[in-house]
Amino acid sequence: MAGIAAKVPQFKNQDEMMNNLTIYKKLTLLLAPLLLCVLAYSGFSIENNYRNWRQLSTTEKLIDFSIGLGGLTHALQVERGSTFGFIQSGGTKFTHELPEFRKATDKELTDVLTLYAELQKAALPKPVTDRVEAALHTLNMLSVTRQSVSRLGITAEEAAARYTRASS
């Protein structure tokens, strides 16, 4: 232990210590605090940019979901109109078109449910998820309404009212 202490130079004051340092060590001591500040600022900047990126990613998913809802609403309105015509005609009009409109609505609904599943990975506020869940729940009436329409067991007004509630 005594041999190690003998190798460490002893300085009388700070000036003598600074005079014995090489220019490389002096520059390192001078630049180290600045480098630490740059690294800290970079870390905060990276964190902030990452947070912004996550928010933009959620916004992008919300926009896609909104577009999907628009497509679903349009498909429901088309199906509502053709359903109304089908019932009013006693099942003679829209017999071939109605199944195609139903398939289009089902496709849009599947797309919306897929987009919503992706969106649920983002932390959405509870009021938003509650409203979306309630809106999607109203679409459960589709199969029952379609069966009633196919057998002409519902009035055109009632069918239109159900589709209107589902697309609102």
mmCIF file of C-alpha atoms in Angstrom:
data_model
loop_
_atom_site.group_PDB
_atom_site.id
_atom_site.type_symbol
_atom_site.label_atom_id
_atom_site.label_comp_id
_atom_site.label_asym_id
_atom_site.label_seq_id
_atom_site.Cartn_x
_atom_site.Cartn_y
_atom_site.Cartn_z
ATOM 1 C CA MET A 1 0.000 0.000 0.000
ATOM 2 C CA ALA A 2 2.828 2.351 0.795
ATOM 3 C CA GLY A 3 4.304 1.771 -2.656
ATOM 4 C CA ILE A 4 1.145 2.983 -4.387
ATOM 5 C CA ALA A 5 1.016 6.206 -2.411
ATOM 6 C CA ALA A 6 4.591 6.936 -3.368
ATOM 7 C CA LYS A 7 3.746 6.879 -7.091
ATOM 8 C CA VAL A 8 0.928 9.450 -6.781
ATOM 9 C CA PRO A 9 2.417 12.924 -7.118
ATOM 10 C CA GLN A 10 1.770 15.270 -4.236
ATOM 11 C CA PHE A 11 0.927 18.898 -5.061
ATOM 12 C CA LYS A 12 1.180 21.860 -2.757
ATOM 13 C CA ASN A 13 -1.637 23.842 -4.405
ATOM 14 C CA GLN A 14 -4.020 23.785 -7.359
ATOM 15 C CA ASP A 15 -1.814 25.961 -9.553
ATOM 16 C CA GLU A 16 1.026 23.488 -9.320
ATOM 17 C CA MET A 17 -1.395 20.655 -10.126
ATOM 18 C CA MET A 18 -2.762 22.480 -13.201
ATOM 19 C CA ASN A 19 0.750 23.304 -14.408
ATOM 20 C CA ASN A 20 1.675 19.625 -14.361
ATOM 21 C CA LEU A 21 -1.334 18.527 -16.460
ATOM 22 C CA THR A 22 -0.935 17.970 -20.177
ATOM 23 C CA ILE A 23 -2.894 20.141 -22.625
ATOM 24 C CA TYR A 24 -5.050 17.104 -23.469
ATOM 25 C CA LYS A 25 -6.087 16.663 -19.822
ATOM 26 C CA LYS A 26 -6.716 20.390 -19.428
ATOM 27 C CA LEU A 27 -8.987 20.430 -22.496
ATOM 28 C CA THR A 28 -10.753 17.315 -21.244
ATOM 29 C CA LEU A 29 -11.445 18.958 -17.894
ATOM 30 C CA LEU A 30 -12.656 22.089 -19.651
ATOM 31 C CA LEU A 31 -14.938 20.331 -22.140
ATOM 32 C CA ALA A 32 -16.329 17.573 -19.898
ATOM 33 C CA PRO A 33 -19.079 19.754 -18.317
ATOM 34 C CA LEU A 34 -20.119 21.031 -21.750
ATOM 35 C CA LEU A 35 -20.239 17.515 -23.130
ATOM 36 C CA LEU A 36 -22.383 16.396 -20.195
ATOM 37 C CA CYS A 37 -24.775 19.287 -20.830
ATOM 38 C CA VAL A 38 -25.013 18.394 -24.535
ATOM 39 C CA LEU A 39 -25.696 14.759 -23.665
ATOM 40 C CA ALA A 40 -28.399 15.711 -21.143
ATOM 41 C CA TYR A 41 -30.043 18.067 -23.641
ATOM 42 C CA SER A 42 -29.895 15.374 -26.318
ATOM 43 C CA GLY A 43 -31.543 12.894 -23.976
ATOM 44 C CA PHE A 44 -34.380 15.298 -23.170
ATOM 45 C CA SER A 45 -34.786 16.115 -26.852
ATOM 46 C CA ILE A 46 -34.947 12.441 -27.813
ATOM 47 C CA GLU A 47 -37.547 11.778 -25.130
ATOM 48 C CA ASN A 48 -39.650 14.732 -26.266
ATOM 49 C CA ASN A 49 -39.456 13.702 -29.921
ATOM 50 C CA TYR A 50 -40.398 10.145 -29.045
ATOM 51 C CA ARG A 51 -43.438 11.369 -27.091
ATOM 52 C CA ASN A 52 -44.488 13.531 -30.064
ATOM 53 C CA TRP A 53 -44.055 10.578 -32.412
ATOM 54 C CA ARG A 54 -46.298 8.420 -30.206
ATOM 55 C CA GLN A 55 -48.960 11.132 -30.154
ATOM 56 C CA LEU A 56 -48.800 11.458 -33.935
ATOM 57 C CA SER A 57 -49.076 7.711 -34.295
ATOM 58 C CA THR A 58 -52.231 7.734 -32.156
ATOM 59 C CA THR A 59 -53.599 10.657 -34.156
ATOM 60 C CA GLU A 60 -52.962 8.754 -37.381
ATOM 61 C CA LYS A 61 -54.874 5.753 -36.026
ATOM 62 C CA LEU A 62 -57.740 8.030 -34.959
ATOM 63 C CA ILE A 63 -57.887 9.546 -38.442
ATOM 64 C CA ASP A 64 -57.929 6.072 -40.042
ATOM 65 C CA PHE A 65 -60.671 5.046 -37.629
ATOM 66 C CA SER A 66 -62.695 8.160 -38.484
ATOM 67 C CA ILE A 67 -62.370 7.420 -42.184
ATOM 68 C CA GLY A 68 -63.468 3.838 -41.521
ATOM 69 C CA LEU A 69 -66.480 5.086 -39.573
ATOM 70 C CA GLY A 70 -67.379 7.324 -42.484
ATOM 71 C CA GLY A 71 -67.260 4.337 -44.852
ATOM 72 C CA LEU A 72 -69.374 2.276 -42.479
ATOM 73 C CA THR A 73 -71.918 5.068 -42.105
ATOM 74 C CA HIS A 74 -72.178 5.393 -45.879
ATOM 75 C CA ALA A 75 -72.606 1.624 -46.320
ATOM 76 C CA LEU A 76 -75.313 1.594 -43.623
ATOM 77 C CA GLN A 77 -77.145 4.437 -45.355
ATOM 78 C CA VAL A 78 -77.022 2.640 -48.696
ATOM 79 C CA GLU A 79 -78.281 -0.548 -47.048
ATOM 80 C CA ARG A 80 -80.990 1.421 -45.237
ATOM 81 C CA GLY A 81 -82.235 2.965 -48.489
ATOM 82 C CA SER A 82 -82.258 -0.298 -50.399
ATOM 83 C CA THR A 83 -83.914 -2.051 -47.439
ATOM 84 C CA PHE A 84 -86.627 0.590 -47.413
ATOM 85 C CA GLY A 85 -87.163 0.103 -51.160
ATOM 86 C CA PHE A 86 -87.146 -3.676 -50.779
ATOM 87 C CA ILE A 87 -89.826 -3.622 -48.077
ATOM 88 C CA GLN A 88 -91.946 -0.962 -49.805
ATOM 89 C CA SER A 89 -91.971 -3.009 -53.021
ATOM 90 C CA GLY A 90 -93.013 -6.144 -51.189
ATOM 91 C CA GLY A 91 -89.664 -7.760 -51.911
ATOM 92 C CA THR A 92 -89.663 -7.245 -55.673
ATOM 93 C CA LYS A 93 -87.073 -4.459 -55.907
ATOM 94 C CA PHE A 94 -83.464 -4.626 -54.718
ATOM 95 C CA THR A 95 -83.613 -8.419 -54.404
ATOM 96 C CA HIS A 96 -80.252 -8.859 -56.109
ATOM 97 C CA GLU A 97 -78.652 -5.649 -54.872
ATOM 98 C CA LEU A 98 -79.542 -5.921 -51.192
ATOM 99 C CA PRO A 99 -77.234 -8.912 -50.479
ATOM 100 C CA GLU A 100 -74.367 -7.023 -52.145
ATOM 101 C CA PHE A 101 -75.062 -3.931 -50.051
ATOM 102 C CA ARG A 102 -75.122 -6.110 -46.942
ATOM 103 C CA LYS A 103 -71.734 -7.597 -47.877
ATOM 104 C CA ALA A 104 -70.338 -4.093 -48.361
ATOM 105 C CA THR A 105 -71.654 -3.067 -44.934
ATOM 106 C CA ASP A 106 -70.184 -6.198 -43.352
ATOM 107 C CA LYS A 107 -66.804 -5.466 -44.951
ATOM 108 C CA GLU A 108 -66.853 -1.884 -43.669
ATOM 109 C CA LEU A 109 -67.858 -3.114 -40.207
ATOM 110 C CA THR A 110 -64.999 -5.636 -40.189
ATOM 111 C CA ASP A 111 -62.580 -2.887 -41.222
ATOM 112 C CA VAL A 112 -63.841 -0.596 -38.454
ATOM 113 C CA LEU A 113 -63.534 -3.355 -35.844
ATOM 114 C CA THR A 114 -59.964 -4.058 -36.996
ATOM 115 C CA LEU A 115 -59.079 -0.366 -36.810
ATOM 116 C CA TYR A 116 -60.679 -0.116 -33.384
ATOM 117 C CA ALA A 117 -58.661 -3.092 -32.136
ATOM 118 C CA GLU A 118 -55.493 -1.267 -33.256
ATOM 119 C CA LEU A 119 -56.697 1.931 -31.657
ATOM 120 C CA GLN A 120 -57.348 0.228 -28.323
ATOM 121 C CA LYS A 121 -53.587 -0.342 -27.982
ATOM 122 C CA ALA A 122 -53.257 3.415 -27.593
ATOM 123 C CA ALA A 123 -54.371 4.778 -24.260
ATOM 124 C CA LEU A 124 -57.608 6.478 -25.228
ATOM 125 C CA PRO A 125 -59.632 8.379 -22.660
ATOM 126 C CA LYS A 126 -62.463 6.374 -21.117
ATOM 127 C CA PRO A 127 -65.247 8.669 -22.419
ATOM 128 C CA VAL A 128 -64.013 8.064 -25.971
ATOM 129 C CA THR A 129 -63.894 4.292 -25.619
ATOM 130 C CA ASP A 130 -67.305 4.290 -23.905
ATOM 131 C CA ARG A 131 -68.892 6.160 -26.820
ATOM 132 C CA VAL A 132 -67.264 3.943 -29.428
ATOM 133 C CA GLU A 133 -68.292 0.798 -27.540
ATOM 134 C CA ALA A 134 -71.872 2.069 -27.311
ATOM 135 C CA ALA A 135 -71.952 2.908 -31.022
ATOM 136 C CA LEU A 136 -70.559 -0.499 -31.978
ATOM 137 C CA HIS A 137 -73.045 -2.174 -29.640
ATOM 138 C CA THR A 138 -75.966 -0.626 -31.555
ATOM 139 C CA LEU A 139 -74.737 -2.460 -34.649
ATOM 140 C CA ASN A 140 -75.652 -5.776 -33.029
ATOM 141 C CA MET A 141 -79.164 -5.197 -34.353
ATOM 142 C CA LEU A 142 -78.002 -5.768 -37.945
ATOM 143 C CA SER A 143 -78.494 -9.527 -38.108
ATOM 144 C CA VAL A 144 -81.935 -9.442 -36.455
ATOM 145 C CA THR A 145 -83.056 -6.537 -38.645
ATOM 146 C CA ARG A 146 -81.760 -8.229 -41.802
ATOM 147 C CA GLN A 147 -83.620 -11.436 -40.978
ATOM 148 C CA SER A 148 -86.836 -9.485 -40.391
ATOM 149 C CA VAL A 149 -86.368 -7.600 -43.662
ATOM 150 C CA SER A 150 -85.655 -10.760 -45.673
ATOM 151 C CA ARG A 151 -88.915 -12.333 -44.561
ATOM 152 C CA LEU A 152 -90.741 -8.972 -44.826
ATOM 153 C CA GLY A 153 -91.593 -9.188 -41.117
ATOM 154 C CA ILE A 154 -90.857 -5.523 -40.358
ATOM 155 C CA THR A 155 -92.235 -2.242 -41.625
ATOM 156 C CA ALA A 156 -90.095 -0.029 -43.810
ATOM 157 C CA GLU A 157 -90.290 2.757 -41.250
ATOM 158 C CA GLU A 158 -89.100 0.521 -38.397
ATOM 159 C CA ALA A 159 -86.227 -0.834 -40.491
ATOM 160 C CA ALA A 160 -85.197 2.681 -41.501
ATOM 161 C CA ALA A 161 -85.367 3.815 -37.865
ATOM 162 C CA ARG A 162 -83.110 0.954 -36.767
ATOM 163 C CA TYR A 163 -80.548 1.744 -39.467
ATOM 164 C CA THR A 164 -80.707 5.423 -38.555
ATOM 165 C CA ARG A 165 -80.021 4.643 -34.902
ATOM 166 C CA ALA A 166 -77.118 2.403 -35.898
ATOM 167 C CA SER A 167 -75.509 5.009 -38.121
ATOM 168 C CA SER A 168 -75.941 7.922 -35.726
#
